[in-house]
Amino acid sequence: MASRAPQRPNNASPQGKICQFKLVLLGESAVGKSSLVLRFVKGQFHEYQESTIGAAFLTQTVCLQDTTVKFEIWDTAGQERYHSLAPMYYRGAQAAIVVYDITNQDTFARAKTWVKELQRQASPNIVIALAGNKSDLSNKRMVDHDEAAAYSDENGLLFMETSAKTAMHVNDIFLAIAEKLPKNDAGGTAANRPTSGVDITQGGGSNPQGGCCGRSQ
Amino acid sequence: MQRRGIHVDQSELLCKSGCGFYGNSEWQGYCSKCWREVYQQNQINLDHEYAKKLQEQENLASGRVLQSPAQRMLQQQQNAEAISSVASTSHHKESPTQRSSTEPTSLSRSFKEFEEKKVQSKGFRSRTLKNFFSPVSESTSGFTQNLAQKSVKSSPSKRSSLHQSTLPDRQQSYESKRASRDFHNFLQEFSEPAAKDMMKQCRIFLEKLHSNTNHTIEQQSAMVQDFYHFMKERVISHAAYKGYMSDSHQEKILDNIERFIMTRLYRHVFCNDQTDDEAQDLTVQTKIRNLHWITASMLDANIDEQKPFVSDFTLKAITAIIEMDSKRAPQDKIACVTQCSKNIFEAIKSSKNDGTPASADEYLPALIYIILKANPPLLKSNQRFITRFSNPTRIMSGEDAYFFTNLCCAVSFIENSENGLNAASLSLTQAEFDAYMNGEMTVTNRLMEHEDNNMCQGLKVMYQNLKELASLHERTEKLFQEAIGMKKGIELHSKRFKLEVDKALAKQLSHINYPLGSDGAMSDESSTSSSPTRNFFLREENAAGTATSSKHHNQCTSALDDDIATKDNLPPPLVPTVISNQQN
């Protein structure tokens, strides 16, 4: 990690543009929203230790080709009683991850209502990802992978089964969101100039982790 | 000669007005009739002046009253009352509920007149003539009525001039002065053209806002937001800001401008008269007051105030959120929210045993709980002030924005009875909830105890310690008493022992005529106790030393006889005949 540190395009990098996005985490309480984001943020960013007293608000920067994407991750209270407050959180958000627990059918049903609400009330361009968390507990699985995948396809969502415990697909889902987010406001899209002088992609275009800087896993 | 000196000319004695009658020095040289006329005219002028002065004082007083939040609260209450009593008002729908809520009505009576004057001086609201005159007609003196009519005639021009005259006075508050000073200090970091331009733009903007008092709060908010935008563009594009175009400089400039103008405008726009902010503040405050019985566990807030560190952090959080009202600049207010939130996170972290950072699932309920505990003053006004006048980036992104959003969520949750804080969200039945709210059902003893434990952790520990100290004291006392008793016992014992010994000695000494001297007597000591007579006999023998046996026997028997003669139950003394037998 230390050897890769100089490559990390921090704020000073003149060639890459920096986009900042607000991402909200939605989902029933105890599905592992904050574990997911802690897994994503921890281990990659040593700044984490200094400021983190809570996992409710965290930031993480990922590098995509010529763009630096800074995620501002807003966690929300998942309890049913605070459901009505959610619009205040996802107002102005460019991305949302709706999390459910694959061992609990109810959380999946709840996730569907979140998706519906987001599509109806959030900003029209919002990128929504569905995350089936706790995929390490596949022996207790209650929500079928294919069912969730089909639902995601129908609704145009990004979908991955993740495990905050084993870190499976955790970074990938954030990266997928980063890629899908429109970066027009800071210039051209990230995809149209893949060879514009950033050597991070030289490791191989197929590598799903190639875009992320300083990754420890 | 002297008489002639006192003598005055005939003309001087005549009335000054030239009516032909004689004047009097006491009437300033007028005759009685002319004096009355002049005096009355004077009096009228004086009255007018006095009335004018009074009016100005009232205007100033009503302006100054806004300073204290507590007073403002009260005033607001009266405001709602007064308005509800005047049928013509439209946009204060909540006033009837206000009225029924808390404050005693006797206060409102004394405040009504005052309140009317405040409304009169502000001149913002549409008023009915009835509303305007009601306090005046109540007053008794004639000339005030006169004055009121006069002020009606001149009201438009006079009011605006008064308003302007009070503004500089407001600006000279301590905070405004300090804001100006800080801003000047800040400007010194910059080159002259940049500093001058900033100062100029701010001054122009402030004057623009002050000069037009008829803007609604939304218009003012828009003007401030436009000004932020304008300044941002200006920093980027204007030549004066050459060398200060980097992001960090830009941010710094905008931050300081925001702080400066909002501190200066604070009185003007915070909790403004045209809005229902004050009414909302009171509604929220009353609601929170009625919800005093809520415990952390009812809200699912993971705050265990039994733990000493946790209660420290919750207290700090409560202090921070209350402090928000005392700050003026939006960023300072937001900083208080952030401070409060960080303490809440610490509290949650300390409450949990595993030490994992708290998530939003835990943070929001805890924040709601802290707000219910703190009941921060003018909560709604502060929230709206930040929303209206803060730099939008501040409340759209970043950590501060997140915490502020959570504050808004918490307030909205508390306010909203349908989707927010109600029986269902507290896992209570509706009947229970109503009973709590009406105060019919007081918190049960068990809960009360729990509450007490929550409330005074320190006191609890203190009482426990006191109890322990008391028992220690008691035990020490007991020990001391016992020690004294023991000492007495020892003394008594030794005394008794001494007495006993003395007694025994005395008893022995009474048998012995003289003290023992030789060694032989000592060796025979063991046998002494058995029979004193025999002992005496032996000693006698020793003492006699060299006496012949016959002589000895003789002496002995005689001595024996003498001694024993006193005793009754002894056999009769031996007959001397036996001795003669021996001699044979």
mmCIF file of C-alpha atoms in Angstrom, chain B residues 252-509:
data_model
loop_
_atom_site.group_PDB
_atom_site.id
_atom_site.type_symbol
_atom_site.label_atom_id
_atom_site.label_comp_id
_atom_site.label_asym_id
_atom_site.label_seq_id
_atom_site.Cartn_x
_atom_site.Cartn_y
_atom_site.Cartn_z
ATOM 1 C CA LYS B 252 -12.119 31.839 3.281
ATOM 2 C CA ILE B 253 -13.361 35.064 1.761
ATOM 3 C CA LEU B 254 -16.909 33.821 1.439
ATOM 4 C CA ASP B 255 -16.835 32.414 4.930
ATOM 5 C CA ASN B 256 -15.760 35.707 6.419
ATOM 6 C CA ILE B 257 -18.192 37.726 4.380
ATOM 7 C CA GLU B 258 -20.987 35.444 5.467
ATOM 8 C CA ARG B 259 -19.987 35.750 9.097
ATOM 9 C CA PHE B 260 -19.730 39.518 8.874
ATOM 10 C CA ILE B 261 -22.964 40.313 7.103
ATOM 11 C CA MET B 262 -25.030 37.773 9.002
ATOM 12 C CA THR B 263 -23.801 39.021 12.348
ATOM 13 C CA ARG B 264 -24.669 42.535 11.295
ATOM 14 C CA LEU B 265 -28.069 41.535 9.973
ATOM 15 C CA TYR B 266 -28.845 39.153 12.793
ATOM 16 C CA ARG B 267 -31.296 41.333 14.734
ATOM 17 C CA HIS B 268 -32.910 42.320 11.545
ATOM 18 C CA VAL B 269 -33.622 38.873 10.164
ATOM 19 C CA PHE B 270 -33.469 36.372 13.002
ATOM 20 C CA CYS B 271 -36.878 35.352 14.248
ATOM 21 C CA ASN B 272 -38.390 38.106 12.175
ATOM 22 C CA ASP B 273 -41.686 39.692 13.017
ATOM 23 C CA GLN B 274 -43.310 38.934 9.713
ATOM 24 C CA THR B 275 -42.842 35.222 10.083
ATOM 25 C CA ASP B 276 -44.479 32.744 12.375
ATOM 26 C CA ASP B 277 -41.063 31.642 13.637
ATOM 27 C CA GLU B 278 -41.803 32.705 17.169
ATOM 28 C CA ALA B 279 -45.088 30.871 17.238
ATOM 29 C CA GLN B 280 -43.397 27.771 15.885
ATOM 30 C CA ASP B 281 -40.659 28.043 18.466
ATOM 31 C CA LEU B 282 -43.232 28.090 21.172
ATOM 32 C CA THR B 283 -45.166 25.179 19.732
ATOM 33 C CA VAL B 284 -42.047 23.059 19.610
ATOM 34 C CA GLN B 285 -40.974 24.159 23.044
ATOM 35 C CA THR B 286 -44.341 23.324 24.547
ATOM 36 C CA LYS B 287 -44.389 20.003 22.801
ATOM 37 C CA ILE B 288 -40.948 19.110 24.081
ATOM 38 C CA ARG B 289 -41.959 20.189 27.552
ATOM 39 C CA ASN B 290 -44.936 17.846 27.393
ATOM 40 C CA LEU B 291 -42.674 15.026 26.288
ATOM 41 C CA HIS B 292 -40.415 15.268 29.318
ATOM 42 C CA TRP B 293 -41.326 11.745 30.363
ATOM 43 C CA ILE B 294 -39.705 10.061 27.385
ATOM 44 C CA THR B 295 -36.773 7.865 28.229
ATOM 45 C CA ALA B 296 -33.855 6.900 26.050
ATOM 46 C CA SER B 297 -35.063 3.325 25.814
ATOM 47 C CA MET B 298 -38.486 4.377 24.501
ATOM 48 C CA LEU B 299 -36.765 5.992 21.527
ATOM 49 C CA ASP B 300 -34.431 3.090 20.995
ATOM 50 C CA ALA B 301 -31.568 5.402 21.813
ATOM 51 C CA ASN B 302 -28.608 3.436 22.969
ATOM 52 C CA ILE B 303 -27.553 5.784 25.714
ATOM 53 C CA ASP B 304 -26.831 4.254 29.056
ATOM 54 C CA GLU B 305 -26.579 7.197 31.387
ATOM 55 C CA GLN B 306 -25.700 4.981 34.283
ATOM 56 C CA LYS B 307 -22.179 4.942 33.006
ATOM 57 C CA PRO B 308 -20.274 7.982 34.190
ATOM 58 C CA PHE B 309 -18.585 8.807 30.883
ATOM 59 C CA VAL B 310 -21.858 8.622 29.023
ATOM 60 C CA SER B 311 -23.565 11.181 31.202
ATOM 61 C CA ASP B 312 -20.584 13.496 30.746
ATOM 62 C CA PHE B 313 -20.937 13.302 27.001
ATOM 63 C CA THR B 314 -24.696 13.727 27.037
ATOM 64 C CA LEU B 315 -24.311 16.814 29.191
ATOM 65 C CA LYS B 316 -21.776 18.216 26.762
ATOM 66 C CA ALA B 317 -24.098 17.469 23.867
ATOM 67 C CA ILE B 318 -26.973 19.216 25.623
ATOM 68 C CA THR B 319 -24.788 22.239 26.351
ATOM 69 C CA ALA B 320 -23.663 22.445 22.738
ATOM 70 C CA ILE B 321 -27.157 22.364 21.305
ATOM 71 C CA ILE B 322 -28.376 24.980 23.757
ATOM 72 C CA GLU B 323 -25.410 27.155 22.897
ATOM 73 C CA MET B 324 -26.528 27.286 19.288
ATOM 74 C CA ASP B 325 -28.956 30.095 20.039
ATOM 75 C CA SER B 326 -26.211 32.326 21.420
ATOM 76 C CA LYS B 327 -24.191 32.244 18.211
ATOM 77 C CA ARG B 328 -24.955 34.642 15.410
ATOM 78 C CA ALA B 329 -23.199 33.551 12.274
ATOM 79 C CA PRO B 330 -24.780 30.536 10.533
ATOM 80 C CA GLN B 331 -21.484 28.659 10.478
ATOM 81 C CA ASP B 332 -21.093 29.092 14.237
ATOM 82 C CA LYS B 333 -24.573 27.776 14.793
ATOM 83 C CA ILE B 334 -23.898 24.793 12.590
ATOM 84 C CA ALA B 335 -20.636 24.199 14.431
ATOM 85 C CA CYS B 336 -22.669 23.853 17.628
ATOM 86 C CA VAL B 337 -24.828 21.185 15.996
ATOM 87 C CA THR B 338 -21.707 19.330 14.907
ATOM 88 C CA GLN B 339 -20.228 19.627 18.371
ATOM 89 C CA CYS B 340 -23.424 18.238 19.852
ATOM 90 C CA SER B 341 -23.436 15.359 17.395
ATOM 91 C CA LYS B 342 -19.835 14.419 18.082
ATOM 92 C CA ASN B 343 -20.579 14.222 21.766
ATOM 93 C CA ILE B 344 -23.566 12.042 21.029
ATOM 94 C CA PHE B 345 -21.350 9.671 19.080
ATOM 95 C CA GLU B 346 -18.968 9.528 22.004
ATOM 96 C CA ALA B 347 -21.848 8.844 24.342
ATOM 97 C CA ILE B 348 -23.117 5.994 22.178
ATOM 98 C CA LYS B 349 -19.634 4.599 21.830
ATOM 99 C CA SER B 350 -19.177 4.628 25.587
ATOM 100 C CA SER B 351 -22.583 3.042 26.092
ATOM 101 C CA LYS B 352 -21.726 0.145 23.852
ATOM 102 C CA ASN B 353 -19.380 -2.500 25.020
ATOM 103 C CA ASP B 354 -17.890 -3.534 21.698
ATOM 104 C CA GLY B 355 -16.522 -0.081 20.862
ATOM 105 C CA THR B 356 -17.702 -0.062 17.254
ATOM 106 C CA PRO B 357 -18.510 3.341 15.827
ATOM 107 C CA ALA B 358 -22.159 4.295 16.045
ATOM 108 C CA SER B 359 -24.321 4.127 12.963
ATOM 109 C CA ALA B 360 -27.227 6.334 11.977
ATOM 110 C CA ASP B 361 -29.576 3.722 13.412
ATOM 111 C CA GLU B 362 -28.254 4.711 16.803
ATOM 112 C CA TYR B 363 -27.362 8.323 16.208
ATOM 113 C CA LEU B 364 -30.721 9.741 15.160
ATOM 114 C CA PRO B 365 -32.684 8.371 18.133
ATOM 115 C CA ALA B 366 -29.959 9.617 20.443
ATOM 116 C CA LEU B 367 -30.098 13.064 18.852
ATOM 117 C CA ILE B 368 -33.855 13.171 19.304
ATOM 118 C CA TYR B 369 -33.425 12.160 22.906
ATOM 119 C CA ILE B 370 -30.819 14.864 23.489
ATOM 120 C CA ILE B 371 -33.060 17.505 21.937
ATOM 121 C CA LEU B 372 -35.942 16.413 24.140
ATOM 122 C CA LYS B 373 -33.669 16.631 27.156
ATOM 123 C CA ALA B 374 -32.151 19.970 26.189
ATOM 124 C CA ASN B 375 -35.253 21.747 24.843
ATOM 125 C CA PRO B 376 -33.016 24.282 23.072
ATOM 126 C CA PRO B 377 -34.297 27.854 22.972
ATOM 127 C CA LEU B 378 -35.763 29.151 19.704
ATOM 128 C CA LEU B 379 -35.030 25.877 18.011
ATOM 129 C CA LYS B 380 -37.222 26.461 15.001
ATOM 130 C CA SER B 381 -36.029 30.020 14.482
ATOM 131 C CA ASN B 382 -32.437 28.885 14.544
ATOM 132 C CA GLN B 383 -33.119 26.081 12.148
ATOM 133 C CA ARG B 384 -34.873 28.407 9.721
ATOM 134 C CA PHE B 385 -32.241 31.078 10.085
ATOM 135 C CA ILE B 386 -29.560 28.613 9.061
ATOM 136 C CA THR B 387 -31.633 27.310 6.190
ATOM 137 C CA ARG B 388 -32.376 30.775 4.894
ATOM 138 C CA PHE B 389 -29.121 32.587 5.376
ATOM 139 C CA SER B 390 -26.342 30.068 5.404
ATOM 140 C CA ASN B 391 -24.151 29.620 2.397
ATOM 141 C CA PRO B 392 -25.975 26.800 0.560
ATOM 142 C CA THR B 393 -22.892 24.623 0.142
ATOM 143 C CA ARG B 394 -22.594 24.526 3.893
ATOM 144 C CA ILE B 395 -25.902 22.777 4.339
ATOM 145 C CA MET B 396 -25.843 20.706 1.179
ATOM 146 C CA SER B 397 -22.665 18.721 1.551
ATOM 147 C CA GLY B 398 -20.095 17.807 4.106
ATOM 148 C CA GLU B 399 -20.202 16.561 7.633
ATOM 149 C CA ASP B 400 -21.820 19.710 8.981
ATOM 150 C CA ALA B 401 -24.578 19.362 6.422
ATOM 151 C CA TYR B 402 -25.183 15.784 7.506
ATOM 152 C CA PHE B 403 -25.482 16.735 11.147
ATOM 153 C CA PHE B 404 -27.675 19.704 10.357
ATOM 154 C CA THR B 405 -29.942 17.506 8.235
ATOM 155 C CA ASN B 406 -30.219 15.157 11.165
ATOM 156 C CA LEU B 407 -31.167 18.050 13.395
ATOM 157 C CA CYS B 408 -33.888 19.015 10.945
ATOM 158 C CA CYS B 409 -35.049 15.405 10.877
ATOM 159 C CA ALA B 410 -35.137 15.250 14.651
ATOM 160 C CA VAL B 411 -37.109 18.492 14.910
ATOM 161 C CA SER B 412 -39.504 17.350 12.239
ATOM 162 C CA PHE B 413 -39.933 14.035 14.038
ATOM 163 C CA ILE B 414 -40.722 15.780 17.301
ATOM 164 C CA GLU B 415 -43.104 18.246 15.670
ATOM 165 C CA ASN B 416 -44.999 15.767 13.606
ATOM 166 C CA SER B 417 -47.645 13.871 15.522
ATOM 167 C CA GLU B 418 -48.947 11.872 12.585
ATOM 168 C CA ASN B 419 -45.834 10.304 11.129
ATOM 169 C CA GLY B 420 -43.367 11.309 13.778
ATOM 170 C CA LEU B 421 -43.389 11.123 17.490
ATOM 171 C CA ASN B 422 -46.576 9.368 18.538
ATOM 172 C CA ALA B 423 -47.718 6.389 20.502
ATOM 173 C CA ALA B 424 -46.764 3.870 17.845
ATOM 174 C CA SER B 425 -43.248 5.158 17.396
ATOM 175 C CA LEU B 426 -42.665 4.907 21.124
ATOM 176 C CA SER B 427 -44.141 1.398 21.287
ATOM 177 C CA LEU B 428 -46.885 2.566 23.599
ATOM 178 C CA THR B 429 -50.619 2.192 23.279
ATOM 179 C CA GLN B 430 -52.533 5.317 22.369
ATOM 180 C CA ALA B 431 -54.193 5.339 25.775
ATOM 181 C CA GLU B 432 -50.845 5.174 27.530
ATOM 182 C CA PHE B 433 -49.450 7.900 25.351
ATOM 183 C CA ASP B 434 -52.407 10.191 25.976
ATOM 184 C CA ALA B 435 -52.239 9.546 29.670
ATOM 185 C CA TYR B 436 -48.573 10.487 29.701
ATOM 186 C CA MET B 437 -49.211 13.593 27.651
ATOM 187 C CA ASN B 438 -52.074 14.785 29.845
ATOM 188 C CA GLY B 439 -50.013 14.107 32.900
ATOM 189 C CA GLU B 440 -52.718 11.759 34.152
ATOM 190 C CA MET B 441 -50.347 8.886 34.185
ATOM 191 C CA THR B 442 -47.238 9.932 35.921
ATOM 192 C CA VAL B 443 -44.155 7.948 35.332
ATOM 193 C CA THR B 444 -44.305 4.804 37.421
ATOM 194 C CA ASN B 445 -42.195 4.479 40.478
ATOM 195 C CA ARG B 446 -39.882 2.074 38.845
ATOM 196 C CA LEU B 447 -39.421 4.376 35.906
ATOM 197 C CA MET B 448 -39.069 7.367 38.192
ATOM 198 C CA GLU B 449 -36.361 5.607 40.080
ATOM 199 C CA HIS B 450 -34.705 4.848 36.823
ATOM 200 C CA GLU B 451 -35.031 8.471 35.821
ATOM 201 C CA ASP B 452 -33.561 9.597 39.114
ATOM 202 C CA ASN B 453 -30.673 7.313 38.604
ATOM 203 C CA ASN B 454 -30.227 8.788 35.203
ATOM 204 C CA MET B 455 -30.455 12.302 36.436
ATOM 205 C CA CYS B 456 -28.003 12.375 39.314
ATOM 206 C CA GLN B 457 -25.319 9.852 38.827
ATOM 207 C CA GLY B 458 -22.886 11.974 40.791
ATOM 208 C CA LEU B 459 -25.355 12.557 43.589
ATOM 209 C CA LYS B 460 -26.107 8.895 43.759
ATOM 210 C CA VAL B 461 -22.462 8.072 44.197
ATOM 211 C CA MET B 462 -22.181 10.825 46.747
ATOM 212 C CA TYR B 463 -25.106 9.529 48.762
ATOM 213 C CA GLN B 464 -23.699 6.070 48.651
ATOM 214 C CA ASN B 465 -20.391 7.345 49.899
ATOM 215 C CA LEU B 466 -22.092 9.365 52.584
ATOM 216 C CA LYS B 467 -23.965 6.325 53.748
ATOM 217 C CA GLU B 468 -20.792 4.351 53.886
ATOM 218 C CA LEU B 469 -19.036 7.114 55.735
ATOM 219 C CA ALA B 470 -21.880 7.275 58.222
ATOM 220 C CA SER B 471 -21.689 3.568 58.890
ATOM 221 C CA LEU B 472 -17.932 3.838 59.229
ATOM 222 C CA HIS B 473 -18.395 6.663 61.660
ATOM 223 C CA GLU B 474 -20.861 4.608 63.643
ATOM 224 C CA ARG B 475 -18.509 1.715 63.773
ATOM 225 C CA THR B 476 -15.629 3.884 64.851
ATOM 226 C CA GLU B 477 -17.776 5.372 67.530
ATOM 227 C CA LYS B 478 -18.737 1.922 68.722
ATOM 228 C CA LEU B 479 -15.149 0.839 68.712
ATOM 229 C CA PHE B 480 -14.198 3.884 70.679
ATOM 230 C CA GLN B 481 -16.926 3.259 73.208
ATOM 231 C CA GLU B 482 -15.849 -0.299 73.567
ATOM 232 C CA ALA B 483 -12.272 0.755 73.980
ATOM 233 C CA ILE B 484 -13.300 3.144 76.731
ATOM 234 C CA GLY B 485 -15.381 0.417 78.345
ATOM 235 C CA MET B 486 -12.461 -1.891 78.154
ATOM 236 C CA LYS B 487 -10.173 0.675 79.669
ATOM 237 C CA LYS B 488 -12.628 1.187 82.481
ATOM 238 C CA GLY B 489 -12.876 -2.537 82.931
ATOM 239 C CA ILE B 490 -9.123 -2.791 83.141
ATOM 240 C CA GLU B 491 -8.954 0.007 85.647
ATOM 241 C CA LEU B 492 -11.728 -1.485 87.663
ATOM 242 C CA HIS B 493 -10.129 -4.837 87.483
ATOM 243 C CA SER B 494 -6.753 -3.560 88.566
ATOM 244 C CA LYS B 495 -8.403 -1.598 91.323
ATOM 245 C CA ARG B 496 -10.319 -4.572 92.472
ATOM 246 C CA PHE B 497 -7.264 -6.702 92.187
ATOM 247 C CA LYS B 498 -5.304 -4.250 94.230
ATOM 248 C CA LEU B 499 -8.092 -4.109 96.746
ATOM 249 C CA GLU B 500 -8.215 -7.851 96.862
ATOM 250 C CA VAL B 501 -4.504 -8.057 97.300
ATOM 251 C CA ASP B 502 -4.588 -5.401 99.943
ATOM 252 C CA LYS B 503 -7.391 -7.169 101.639
ATOM 253 C CA ALA B 504 -5.546 -10.436 101.513
ATOM 254 C CA LEU B 505 -2.407 -8.828 102.741
ATOM 255 C CA ALA B 506 -4.226 -7.027 105.460
ATOM 256 C CA LYS B 507 -5.795 -10.263 106.456
ATOM 257 C CA GLN B 508 -2.450 -11.961 106.587
ATOM 258 C CA LEU B 509 -0.823 -9.053 108.359
#
